[in-house]
PDB file of C-alpha atoms in Angstrom:
ATOM      1  CA  UNK A1338      44.428 172.560  21.736  1.00 48.00           C
ATOM      2  CA  UNK A1339      45.592 168.923  21.793  1.00 51.00           C
ATOM      3  CA  UNK A1340      49.149 168.214  22.879  1.00 51.00           C
ATOM      4  CA  UNK A1341      51.696 166.297  20.796  1.00 46.00           C
ATOM      5  CA  UNK A1342      51.134 163.156  22.853  1.00 49.00           C
ATOM      6  CA  UNK A1343      47.345 163.455  22.703  1.00 53.00           C
ATOM      7  CA  UNK A1344      47.552 163.662  18.915  1.00 52.00           C
ATOM      8  CA  UNK A1345      49.900 160.664  18.875  1.00 50.00           C
ATOM      9  CA  UNK A1346      47.359 158.580  20.783  1.00 51.00           C
ATOM     10  CA  UNK A1347      44.609 159.718  18.446  1.00 57.00           C
ATOM     11  CA  UNK A1348      46.683 158.650  15.438  1.00 54.00           C
ATOM     12  CA  UNK A1349      47.263 155.249  17.002  1.00 48.00           C
ATOM     13  CA  UNK A1350      43.524 154.876  17.538  1.00 51.00           C
ATOM     14  CA  UNK A1351      42.878 155.728  13.878  1.00 55.00           C
ATOM     15  CA  UNK A1352      45.466 153.172  12.768  1.00 49.00           C
ATOM     16  CA  UNK A1353      43.883 150.446  14.897  1.00 47.00           C
ATOM     17  CA  UNK A1354      40.459 151.285  13.486  1.00 51.00           C
ATOM     18  CA  UNK A1355      41.831 151.101   9.950  1.00 48.00           C
ATOM     19  CA  UNK A1356      43.332 147.669  10.598  1.00 40.00           C
ATOM     20  CA  UNK A1357      40.069 146.432  12.069  1.00 44.00           C
ATOM     21  CA  UNK A1358      38.112 147.691   9.043  1.00 48.00           C
ATOM     22  CA  UNK A1359      40.519 145.875   6.734  1.00 42.00           C
ATOM     23  CA  UNK A1360      39.792 142.667   8.606  1.00 37.00           C
ATOM     24  CA  UNK A1361      43.248 142.030  10.015  1.00 37.00           C
ATOM     25  CA  UNK A1362      43.687 138.335  10.706  1.00 35.00           C
ATOM     26  CA  UNK A1363      43.374 137.042  14.256  1.00 29.00           C
ATOM     27  CA  UNK A1364      47.105 136.436  14.704  1.00 32.00           C
ATOM     28  CA  UNK A1365      47.991 140.001  13.772  1.00 32.00           C
ATOM     29  CA  UNK A1366      45.191 141.333  15.948  1.00 31.00           C
ATOM     30  CA  UNK A1367      46.402 139.379  18.962  1.00 32.00           C
ATOM     31  CA  UNK A1368      49.837 140.988  18.617  1.00 37.00           C
ATOM     32  CA  UNK A1369      48.385 144.503  18.476  1.00 37.00           C
ATOM     33  CA  UNK A1370      46.826 146.788  21.018  1.00 38.00           C
ATOM     34  CA  UNK A1371      43.127 145.924  21.041  1.00 36.00           C
ATOM     35  CA  UNK A1372      40.243 148.300  21.425  1.00 36.00           C
ATOM     36  CA  UNK A1373      40.070 152.010  20.646  1.00 36.00           C
ATOM     37  CA  UNK A1374      41.816 154.590  22.763  1.00 38.00           C
ATOM     38  CA  UNK A1375      39.010 156.196  24.683  1.00 42.00           C
ATOM     39  CA  UNK A1376      38.207 159.929  24.559  1.00 43.00           C
ATOM     40  CA  UNK A1377      39.028 160.017  28.267  1.00 43.00           C
ATOM     41  CA  UNK A1378      42.592 158.966  27.475  1.00 41.00           C
ATOM     42  CA  UNK A1379      42.926 161.480  24.655  1.00 39.00           C
ATOM     43  CA  UNK A1380      41.805 164.419  26.785  1.00 41.00           C
ATOM     44  CA  UNK A1381      43.710 163.484  29.952  1.00 47.00           C
ATOM     45  CA  UNK A1382      46.738 165.344  31.218  1.00 48.00           C
ATOM     46  CA  UNK A1383      50.143 163.954  30.155  1.00 49.00           C
ATOM     47  CA  UNK A1384      50.782 161.932  33.333  1.00 55.00           C
ATOM     48  CA  UNK A1385      47.240 160.534  33.487  1.00 62.00           C
ATOM     49  CA  UNK A1386      47.347 159.841  29.760  1.00 58.00           C
ATOM     50  CA  UNK A1387      50.258 157.427  30.162  1.00 62.00           C
ATOM     51  CA  UNK A1388      48.535 155.618  33.024  1.00 65.00           C
ATOM     52  CA  UNK A1389      45.285 155.316  31.093  1.00 67.00           C
ATOM     53  CA  UNK A1390      47.030 154.180  27.908  1.00 65.00           C
ATOM     54  CA  UNK A1391      48.856 151.389  29.756  1.00 66.00           C
ATOM     55  CA  UNK A1392      45.787 150.332  31.744  1.00 68.00           C
ATOM     56  CA  UNK A1393      43.685 149.760  28.650  1.00 68.00           C
ATOM     57  CA  UNK A1394      46.209 147.345  27.120  1.00 73.00           C
ATOM     58  CA  UNK A1395      45.061 143.740  27.466  1.00 75.00           C
ATOM     59  CA  UNK A1396      46.624 142.036  30.507  1.00 82.00           C
ATOM     60  CA  UNK A1397      47.347 138.330  30.144  1.00 86.00           C
ATOM     61  CA  UNK A1398      48.530 137.974  33.729  1.00 89.00           C
ATOM     62  CA  UNK A1399      49.966 139.843  36.710  1.00 92.00           C
ATOM     63  CA  UNK A1400      52.555 137.649  38.359  1.00 94.00           C
ATOM     64  CA  UNK A1401      56.104 137.397  39.737  1.00 95.00           C
ATOM     65  CA  UNK A1402      58.606 136.792  36.920  1.00 95.00           C
ATOM     66  CA  UNK A1403      62.273 135.806  37.277  1.00 94.00           C
ATOM     67  CA  UNK A1404      64.385 138.909  36.681  1.00 94.00           C
ATOM     68  CA  UNK A1405      66.785 136.790  34.607  1.00 92.00           C
ATOM     69  CA  UNK A1406      64.065 136.482  31.959  1.00 93.00           C
ATOM     70  CA  UNK A1407      63.499 140.257  31.719  1.00 94.00           C
ATOM     71  CA  UNK A1408      65.360 142.573  29.365  1.00 91.00           C
ATOM     72  CA  UNK A1409      65.119 146.018  27.841  1.00 89.00           C
ATOM     73  CA  UNK A1410      65.208 146.258  24.053  1.00 82.00           C
ATOM     74  CA  UNK A1411      68.780 146.847  22.817  1.00 78.00           C
ATOM     75  CA  UNK A1412      69.294 150.541  22.143  1.00 76.00           C
ATOM     76  CA  UNK A1413      66.422 151.564  24.418  1.00 80.00           C
ATOM     77  CA  UNK A1414      68.365 151.190  27.675  1.00 83.00           C
ATOM     78  CA  UNK A1415      69.406 154.080  29.844  1.00 84.00           C
ATOM     79  CA  UNK A1416      73.146 154.697  30.125  1.00 84.00           C
ATOM     80  CA  UNK A1417      74.650 152.923  33.203  1.00 84.00           C
ATOM     81  CA  UNK A1418      75.647 156.296  34.680  1.00 82.00           C
ATOM     82  CA  UNK A1419      71.949 157.133  35.060  1.00 82.00           C
ATOM     83  CA  UNK A1420      71.704 154.428  37.708  1.00 88.00           C
ATOM     84  CA  UNK A1421      73.913 156.268  40.177  1.00 84.00           C
ATOM     85  CA  UNK A1422      73.839 159.292  42.455  1.00 84.00           C
ATOM     86  CA  UNK A1423      71.694 160.414  45.416  1.00 86.00           C
ATOM     87  CA  UNK A1424      68.371 160.425  43.535  1.00 85.00           C
ATOM     88  CA  UNK A1425      68.922 156.901  42.268  1.00 89.00           C
ATOM     89  CA  UNK A1426      70.027 155.598  45.669  1.00 91.00           C
ATOM     90  CA  UNK A1427      66.899 157.085  47.247  1.00 91.00           C
ATOM     91  CA  UNK A1428      64.781 155.330  44.633  1.00 91.00           C
ATOM     92  CA  UNK A1429      66.521 151.993  45.302  1.00 94.00           C
ATOM     93  CA  UNK A1430      66.015 152.493  49.041  1.00 94.00           C
ATOM     94  CA  UNK A1431      62.272 152.956  48.498  1.00 92.00           C
ATOM     95  CA  UNK A1432      62.127 149.651  46.598  1.00 93.00           C
ATOM     96  CA  UNK A1433      64.086 147.964  49.384  1.00 92.00           C
ATOM     97  CA  UNK A1434      61.789 149.376  52.082  1.00 91.00           C
ATOM     98  CA  UNK A1435      58.725 148.003  50.311  1.00 88.00           C
ATOM     99  CA  UNK A1436      60.509 144.642  49.856  1.00 91.00           C
ATOM    100  CA  UNK A1437      60.064 144.748  46.109  1.00 91.00           C
ATOM    101  CA  UNK A1438      58.168 146.677  43.462  1.00 91.00           C
ATOM    102  CA  UNK A1439      54.597 147.302  44.538  1.00 89.00           C
ATOM    103  CA  UNK A1440      53.777 148.763  41.124  1.00 87.00           C
ATOM    104  CA  UNK A1441      54.070 146.029  38.472  1.00 91.00           C
ATOM    105  CA  UNK A1442      56.607 146.387  35.690  1.00 91.00           C
ATOM    106  CA  UNK A1443      54.794 146.341  32.343  1.00 89.00           C
ATOM    107  CA  UNK A1444      56.211 143.695  30.033  1.00 91.00           C
ATOM    108  CA  UNK A1445      55.328 141.773  26.911  1.00 90.00           C
ATOM    109  CA  UNK A1446      56.265 138.217  26.057  1.00 89.00           C
ATOM    110  CA  UNK A1447      58.912 137.707  23.379  1.00 86.00           C
ATOM    111  CA  UNK A1448      57.689 135.105  20.930  1.00 78.00           C
ATOM    112  CA  UNK A1449      59.558 132.557  18.874  1.00 73.00           C
ATOM    113  CA  UNK A1450      61.985 131.185  21.443  1.00 69.00           C
ATOM    114  CA  UNK A1451      62.504 130.539  25.153  1.00 73.00           C
ATOM    115  CA  UNK A1452      60.199 132.391  27.509  1.00 74.00           C
ATOM    116  CA  UNK A1453      61.554 135.907  27.781  1.00 90.00           C
ATOM    117  CA  UNK A1454      59.879 139.192  28.602  1.00 93.00           C
ATOM    118  CA  UNK A1455      60.576 142.655  27.265  1.00 92.00           C
ATOM    119  CA  UNK A1456      60.217 145.621  29.612  1.00 92.00           C
ATOM    120  CA  UNK A1457      57.959 148.254  28.032  1.00 88.00           C
ATOM    121  CA  UNK A1458      57.555 150.434  31.143  1.00 85.00           C
ATOM    122  CA  UNK A1459      59.508 150.243  34.385  1.00 88.00           C
ATOM    123  CA  UNK A1460      63.214 149.968  33.553  1.00 90.00           C
ATOM    124  CA  UNK A1461      64.210 151.860  36.715  1.00 90.00           C
ATOM    125  CA  UNK A1462      62.224 149.454  38.901  1.00 93.00           C
ATOM    126  CA  UNK A1463      63.785 146.539  37.030  1.00 94.00           C
ATOM    127  CA  UNK A1464      67.342 147.875  37.523  1.00 93.00           C
ATOM    128  CA  UNK A1465      66.668 148.593  41.202  1.00 94.00           C
ATOM    129  CA  UNK A1466      65.532 145.011  41.782  1.00 96.00           C
ATOM    130  CA  UNK A1467      68.664 143.730  40.054  1.00 94.00           C
ATOM    131  CA  UNK A1468      70.849 145.944  42.229  1.00 94.00           C
ATOM    132  CA  UNK A1469      69.115 144.698  45.372  1.00 95.00           C
ATOM    133  CA  UNK A1470      69.554 141.087  44.324  1.00 95.00           C
ATOM    134  CA  UNK A1471      65.860 140.237  44.024  1.00 96.00           C
ATOM    135  CA  UNK A1472      65.138 137.018  42.157  1.00 95.00           C
ATOM    136  CA  UNK A1473      61.680 137.986  40.910  1.00 95.00           C
ATOM    137  CA  UNK A1474      59.778 141.103  39.866  1.00 95.00           C
ATOM    138  CA  UNK A1475      56.053 141.711  39.982  1.00 95.00           C
ATOM    139  CA  UNK A1476      55.023 142.148  36.342  1.00 93.00           C
ATOM    140  CA  UNK A1477      51.917 142.831  34.303  1.00 90.00           C
ATOM    141  CA  UNK A1478      52.165 140.847  31.071  1.00 92.00           C
ATOM    142  CA  UNK A1479      50.374 142.821  28.370  1.00 87.00           C
ATOM    143  CA  UNK A1480      49.540 142.484  24.694  1.00 85.00           C
ATOM    144  CA  UNK A1481      51.084 145.447  22.883  1.00 84.00           C
ATOM    145  CA  UNK A1482      52.405 146.102  19.384  1.00 85.00           C
ATOM    146  CA  UNK A1483      55.772 147.662  18.561  1.00 86.00           C
ATOM    147  CA  UNK A1484      54.440 151.149  17.830  1.00 84.00           C
ATOM    148  CA  UNK A1485      52.540 151.400  21.117  1.00 84.00           C
ATOM    149  CA  UNK A1486      55.497 149.885  22.969  1.00 84.00           C
ATOM    150  CA  UNK A1487      57.654 152.692  21.560  1.00 86.00           C
ATOM    151  CA  UNK A1488      55.113 155.299  22.630  1.00 84.00           C
ATOM    152  CA  UNK A1489      54.737 153.937  26.168  1.00 82.00           C
ATOM    153  CA  UNK A1490      58.483 153.523  26.654  1.00 82.00           C
ATOM    154  CA  UNK A1491      59.150 157.095  25.528  1.00 83.00           C
ATOM    155  CA  UNK A1492      56.254 158.656  27.431  1.00 78.00           C
ATOM    156  CA  UNK A1493      57.013 156.833  30.676  1.00 75.00           C
ATOM    157  CA  UNK A1494      60.573 158.108  30.678  1.00 71.00           C
ATOM    158  CA  UNK A1495      59.509 161.644  29.803  1.00 71.00           C
ATOM    159  CA  UNK A1496      56.935 161.817  32.594  1.00 67.00           C
ATOM    160  CA  UNK A1497      58.927 160.113  35.363  1.00 65.00           C
ATOM    161  CA  UNK A1498      62.695 160.488  35.303  1.00 65.00           C
ATOM    162  CA  UNK A1499      63.480 161.474  31.734  1.00 68.00           C
ATOM    163  CA  UNK A1500      66.476 159.960  30.007  1.00 80.00           C
ATOM    164  CA  UNK A1501      69.581 162.007  29.426  1.00 88.00           C
ATOM    165  CA  UNK A1502      69.727 163.606  25.947  1.00 92.00           C
ATOM    166  CA  UNK A1503      72.427 161.075  25.005  1.00 93.00           C
ATOM    167  CA  UNK A1504      70.387 158.001  26.012  1.00 90.00           C
ATOM    168  CA  UNK A1505      67.259 159.462  24.428  1.00 91.00           C
ATOM    169  CA  UNK A1506      69.177 160.149  21.207  1.00 94.00           C
ATOM    170  CA  UNK A1507      70.353 156.515  21.057  1.00 92.00           C
ATOM    171  CA  UNK A1508      66.757 155.374  21.588  1.00 90.00           C
ATOM    172  CA  UNK A1509      65.493 157.557  18.729  1.00 94.00           C
ATOM    173  CA  UNK A1510      68.252 156.306  16.419  1.00 93.00           C
ATOM    174  CA  UNK A1511      67.252 152.727  17.224  1.00 91.00           C
ATOM    175  CA  UNK A1512      63.598 153.518  16.539  1.00 91.00           C
ATOM    176  CA  UNK A1513      64.472 154.992  13.135  1.00 93.00           C
ATOM    177  CA  UNK A1514      66.616 151.967  12.301  1.00 91.00           C
ATOM    178  CA  UNK A1515      63.689 149.639  13.126  1.00 88.00           C
ATOM    179  CA  UNK A1516      61.961 150.541   9.870  1.00 89.00           C
ATOM    180  CA  UNK A1517      58.665 151.299  11.622  1.00 88.00           C
ATOM    181  CA  UNK A1518      58.868 154.988  10.769  1.00 91.00           C
ATOM    182  CA  UNK A1519      59.195 156.407   7.287  1.00 90.00           C
ATOM    183  CA  UNK A1520      60.676 159.714   8.388  1.00 94.00           C
ATOM    184  CA  UNK A1521      61.815 161.711  11.377  1.00 94.00           C
ATOM    185  CA  UNK A1522      58.567 163.646  11.149  1.00 93.00           C
ATOM    186  CA  UNK A1523      56.520 160.453  11.421  1.00 92.00           C
ATOM    187  CA  UNK A1524      58.600 159.281  14.383  1.00 91.00           C
ATOM    188  CA  UNK A1525      58.018 162.600  16.153  1.00 90.00           C
ATOM    189  CA  UNK A1526      54.288 162.472  15.452  1.00 87.00           C
ATOM    190  CA  UNK A1527      53.918 158.879  16.645  1.00 84.00           C
ATOM    191  CA  UNK A1528      55.775 159.627  19.878  1.00 84.00           C
ATOM    192  CA  UNK A1529      54.085 162.963  20.411  1.00 82.00           C
ATOM    193  CA  UNK A1530      57.401 164.816  20.453  1.00 86.00           C
ATOM    194  CA  UNK A1531      58.379 168.077  18.800  1.00 89.00           C
ATOM    195  CA  UNK A1532      59.842 167.316  15.355  1.00 92.00           C
ATOM    196  CA  UNK A1533      62.651 169.833  15.842  1.00 94.00           C
ATOM    197  CA  UNK A1534      63.691 168.212  19.134  1.00 93.00           C
ATOM    198  CA  UNK A1535      63.718 164.766  17.531  1.00 94.00           C
ATOM    199  CA  UNK A1536      65.844 166.045  14.653  1.00 96.00           C
ATOM    200  CA  UNK A1537      68.350 167.670  17.002  1.00 95.00           C
ATOM    201  CA  UNK A1538      68.714 164.533  19.116  1.00 96.00           C
ATOM    202  CA  UNK A1539      69.180 162.303  16.072  1.00 96.00           C
ATOM    203  CA  UNK A1540      71.890 164.661  14.815  1.00 97.00           C
ATOM    204  CA  UNK A1541      73.593 164.493  18.208  1.00 97.00           C
ATOM    205  CA  UNK A1542      74.544 160.911  17.267  1.00 96.00           C
ATOM    206  CA  UNK A1543      74.434 160.877  13.461  1.00 95.00           C
ATOM    207  CA  UNK A1544      76.376 164.105  12.801  1.00 96.00           C
ATOM    208  CA  UNK A1545      79.064 163.637  15.453  1.00 96.00           C
ATOM    209  CA  UNK A1546      82.657 163.340  14.187  1.00 96.00           C
ATOM    210  CA  UNK A1547      83.704 159.713  13.907  1.00 94.00           C
ATOM    211  CA  UNK A1548      84.497 158.169  17.276  1.00 94.00           C
ATOM    212  CA  UNK A1549      83.203 161.116  19.323  1.00 96.00           C
ATOM    213  CA  UNK A1550      81.113 159.214  21.858  1.00 95.00           C
ATOM    214  CA  UNK A1551      83.680 156.448  22.297  1.00 94.00           C
ATOM    215  CA  UNK A1552      86.077 159.152  23.470  1.00 95.00           C
ATOM    216  CA  UNK A1553      83.745 160.675  26.096  1.00 95.00           C
ATOM    217  CA  UNK A1554      83.542 158.947  29.453  1.00 91.00           C
ATOM    218  CA  UNK A1555      80.389 160.573  30.826  1.00 91.00           C
ATOM    219  CA  UNK A1556      78.012 161.229  27.892  1.00 93.00           C
ATOM    220  CA  UNK A1557      74.952 161.321  30.175  1.00 90.00           C
ATOM    221  CA  UNK A1558      76.302 164.573  31.606  1.00 91.00           C
ATOM    222  CA  UNK A1559      75.366 166.299  28.341  1.00 93.00           C
ATOM    223  CA  UNK A1560      72.482 168.666  29.089  1.00 92.00           C
ATOM    224  CA  UNK A1561      69.827 169.716  26.592  1.00 92.00           C
ATOM    225  CA  UNK A1562      71.437 173.151  26.328  1.00 93.00           C
ATOM    226  CA  UNK A1563      74.729 171.481  25.331  1.00 95.00           C
ATOM    227  CA  UNK A1564      73.158 169.734  22.332  1.00 96.00           C
ATOM    228  CA  UNK A1565      72.880 172.993  20.387  1.00 95.00           C
ATOM    229  CA  UNK A1566      76.502 173.841  21.173  1.00 96.00           C
ATOM    230  CA  UNK A1567      77.743 170.472  19.914  1.00 97.00           C
ATOM    231  CA  UNK A1568      75.672 170.615  16.728  1.00 97.00           C
ATOM    232  CA  UNK A1569      77.201 174.006  15.919  1.00 95.00           C
ATOM    233  CA  UNK A1570      80.763 172.771  16.346  1.00 96.00           C
ATOM    234  CA  UNK A1571      80.559 169.290  14.776  1.00 96.00           C
ATOM    235  CA  UNK A1572      81.625 170.472  11.306  1.00 93.00           C
ATOM    236  CA  UNK A1573      84.413 172.779  12.465  1.00 93.00           C
ATOM    237  CA  UNK A1574      87.742 171.281  11.272  1.00 94.00           C
ATOM    238  CA  UNK A1575      89.444 172.379  14.486  1.00 94.00           C
ATOM    239  CA  UNK A1576      86.923 170.451  16.612  1.00 96.00           C
ATOM    240  CA  UNK A1577      87.037 167.366  14.376  1.00 96.00           C
ATOM    241  CA  UNK A1578      90.817 167.321  14.748  1.00 95.00           C
ATOM    242  CA  UNK A1579      90.520 167.746  18.530  1.00 96.00           C
ATOM    243  CA  UNK A1580      88.150 164.765  18.789  1.00 96.00           C
ATOM    244  CA  UNK A1581      90.404 162.593  16.606  1.00 95.00           C
ATOM    245  CA  UNK A1582      93.309 163.162  19.003  1.00 95.00           C
ATOM    246  CA  UNK A1583      91.391 162.061  22.124  1.00 95.00           C
ATOM    247  CA  UNK A1584      92.352 158.600  23.343  1.00 94.00           C
ATOM    248  CA  UNK A1585      89.358 156.187  23.398  1.00 92.00           C
ATOM    249  CA  UNK A1586      91.302 154.068  25.920  1.00 93.00           C
ATOM    250  CA  UNK A1587      91.228 156.997  28.336  1.00 94.00           C
ATOM    251  CA  UNK A1588      87.990 158.859  27.516  1.00 93.00           C
ATOM    252  CA  UNK A1589      87.767 162.550  28.325  1.00 94.00           C
ATOM    253  CA  UNK A1590      85.115 164.153  30.543  1.00 94.00           C
ATOM    254  CA  UNK A1591      82.347 165.906  28.654  1.00 95.00           C
ATOM    255  CA  UNK A1592      83.144 169.126  30.535  1.00 95.00           C
ATOM    256  CA  UNK A1593      86.527 169.299  28.781  1.00 96.00           C
ATOM    257  CA  UNK A1594      84.950 168.586  25.398  1.00 96.00           C
ATOM    258  CA  UNK A1595      82.324 171.288  25.876  1.00 96.00           C
ATOM    259  CA  UNK A1596      84.984 173.759  26.963  1.00 96.00           C
ATOM    260  CA  UNK A1597      86.917 173.077  23.775  1.00 95.00           C
ATOM    261  CA  UNK A1598      83.743 173.430  21.711  1.00 96.00           C
ATOM    262  CA  UNK A1599      83.126 176.889  23.156  1.00 95.00           C
ATOM    263  CA  UNK A1600      86.711 177.905  22.428  1.00 94.00           C
ATOM    264  CA  UNK A1601      86.396 176.789  18.810  1.00 93.00           C
ATOM    265  CA  UNK A1602      83.200 178.815  18.349  1.00 92.00           C
ATOM    266  CA  UNK A1603      84.707 181.962  19.781  1.00 89.00           C
ATOM    267  CA  UNK A1604      85.687 183.958  16.740  1.00 72.00           C
ATOM    268  CA  UNK A1605      88.811 186.023  17.389  1.00 68.00           C
ATOM    269  CA  UNK A1606      88.520 189.667  16.424  1.00 60.00           C
ATOM    270  CA  UNK A1607      89.964 190.172  12.983  1.00 62.00           C
ATOM    271  CA  UNK A1608      93.318 191.952  13.071  1.00 67.00           C
ATOM    272  CA  UNK A1609      93.058 195.373  11.501  1.00 70.00           C
ATOM    273  CA  UNK A1610      95.128 195.922   8.390  1.00 78.00           C
ATOM    274  CA  UNK A1611      97.608 198.793   8.221  1.00 76.00           C
ATOM    275  CA  UNK A1612      95.199 200.686   5.984  1.00 78.00           C
ATOM    276  CA  UNK A1613      92.405 200.289   8.548  1.00 80.00           C
ATOM    277  CA  UNK A1614      94.685 201.647  11.267  1.00 80.00           C
ATOM    278  CA  UNK A1615      95.180 204.945   9.411  1.00 84.00           C
ATOM    279  CA  UNK A1616      92.585 207.313  10.753  1.00 84.00           C
ATOM    280  CA  UNK A1617      91.660 210.923  11.128  1.00 85.00           C
ATOM    281  CA  UNK A1618      91.301 212.457  14.604  1.00 85.00           C
ATOM    282  CA  UNK A1619      89.741 215.845  15.335  1.00 84.00           C
ATOM    283  CA  UNK A1620      91.514 217.899  17.991  1.00 84.00           C
ATOM    284  CA  UNK A1621      90.410 221.447  18.624  1.00 81.00           C
ATOM    285  CA  UNK A1622      90.184 223.345  15.346  1.00 82.00           C
ATOM    286  CA  UNK A1623      92.335 220.874  13.391  1.00 83.00           C
ATOM    287  CA  UNK A1624      92.229 217.333  12.027  1.00 84.00           C
ATOM    288  CA  UNK A1625      95.198 215.057  12.621  1.00 84.00           C
ATOM    289  CA  UNK A1626      96.257 212.120  10.481  1.00 84.00           C
ATOM    290  CA  UNK A1627      97.177 209.150  12.692  1.00 88.00           C
ATOM    291  CA  UNK A1628      99.612 206.654  11.174  1.00 87.00           C
ATOM    292  CA  UNK A1629     100.331 203.236  12.730  1.00 85.00           C
ATOM    293  CA  UNK A1630     103.802 202.622  14.113  1.00 84.00           C
ATOM    294  CA  UNK A1631     104.117 199.513  11.956  1.00 84.00           C
ATOM    295  CA  UNK A1632     104.475 201.712   8.852  1.00 84.00           C
ATOM    296  CA  UNK A1633     108.124 202.114   7.817  1.00 86.00           C
ATOM    297  CA  UNK A1634     109.529 205.647   8.159  1.00 86.00           C
ATOM    298  CA  UNK A1635     109.915 205.946   4.380  1.00 88.00           C
ATOM    299  CA  UNK A1636     106.234 205.111   3.904  1.00 86.00           C
ATOM    300  CA  UNK A1637     105.151 207.653   6.526  1.00 85.00           C
ATOM    301  CA  UNK A1638     107.263 210.303   4.762  1.00 88.00           C
ATOM    302  CA  UNK A1639     105.632 209.562   1.404  1.00 88.00           C
ATOM    303  CA  UNK A1640     102.139 209.775   2.941  1.00 87.00           C
ATOM    304  CA  UNK A1641     102.895 213.140   4.525  1.00 86.00           C
ATOM    305  CA  UNK A1642     104.421 214.483   1.278  1.00 88.00           C
ATOM    306  CA  UNK A1643     101.336 213.366  -0.651  1.00 88.00           C
ATOM    307  CA  UNK A1644      99.056 214.958   1.958  1.00 85.00           C
ATOM    308  CA  UNK A1645     100.928 218.275   1.670  1.00 86.00           C
ATOM    309  CA  UNK A1646     100.730 218.118  -2.130  1.00 86.00           C
ATOM    310  CA  UNK A1647      96.966 217.622  -2.017  1.00 85.00           C
ATOM    311  CA  UNK A1648      96.596 220.453   0.501  1.00 82.00           C
ATOM    312  CA  UNK A1649      98.685 222.761  -1.699  1.00 82.00           C
ATOM    313  CA  UNK A1650      96.578 221.950  -4.773  1.00 82.00           C
ATOM    314  CA  UNK A1651      93.403 222.588  -2.780  1.00 80.00           C
ATOM    315  CA  UNK A1652      94.650 226.050  -1.747  1.00 77.00           C
ATOM    316  CA  UNK A1653      95.544 226.969  -5.365  1.00 77.00           C
ATOM    317  CA  UNK A1654      92.101 225.932  -6.537  1.00 67.00           C
TER     318      UNK A1654
END
């Protein structure tokens, strides 16, 4: 059975074939991915599929490019906190040891202005070179359309060091806002992602109480398991009020926010009413009527008198 991403590549191939049959003009064709996606690509494993998909894109040149002319599309960037920690430092050290990026960063030229290049695969290598102070980056300049650029960007992150749910959610929101996708379902299909996962991540941003993420200092610490928790609590008035009282000038750690979310979802046991506390207890060969202490003495007396009256009537019958 084909995977989500295999089906996404197959759909892209069908779209390219349709455009070719319609006789797309040469300018539009030059801005799109050329050539069909081979059966080998469609049947490859996920990691090999990304490599094969990128390799078949037309390469205009492989050359050093000034890092000052490279950029990641707004909204597609990883959160700055993802470029920190032991794993990241080890990655930077590997780039430093090799005196640069041995594997080219895949980019495409931005048209209609000064010479700039958009990173479509390799943001971590790009950020590492910036951190190390390198002036240039080895890049493969490719011809690729927006839809395939979205697919490659998303797949590369998923198969290498996946983005945090927060950064991925921002990316998906940006993709929906681009107008390239008519629905969340289409976006999921084109990226080869589960439609339910895409919906949940979009809601992580879209359904959040106003100002939520401006009041959290470490949003990348949100784990996938936390997304479900937050979606459950977003509409709770108590949580909305809690978020509104957080100071955006001194953002709170996500751990504190998640703790509060769990507290809000914990439903306290309903207090039993006085009527519910009245019960019958069997002891030996008799049944005892248990009355709560909260009942006034006069009320307990009336209950006992009524019980005796009923018992007396039962004996007479």
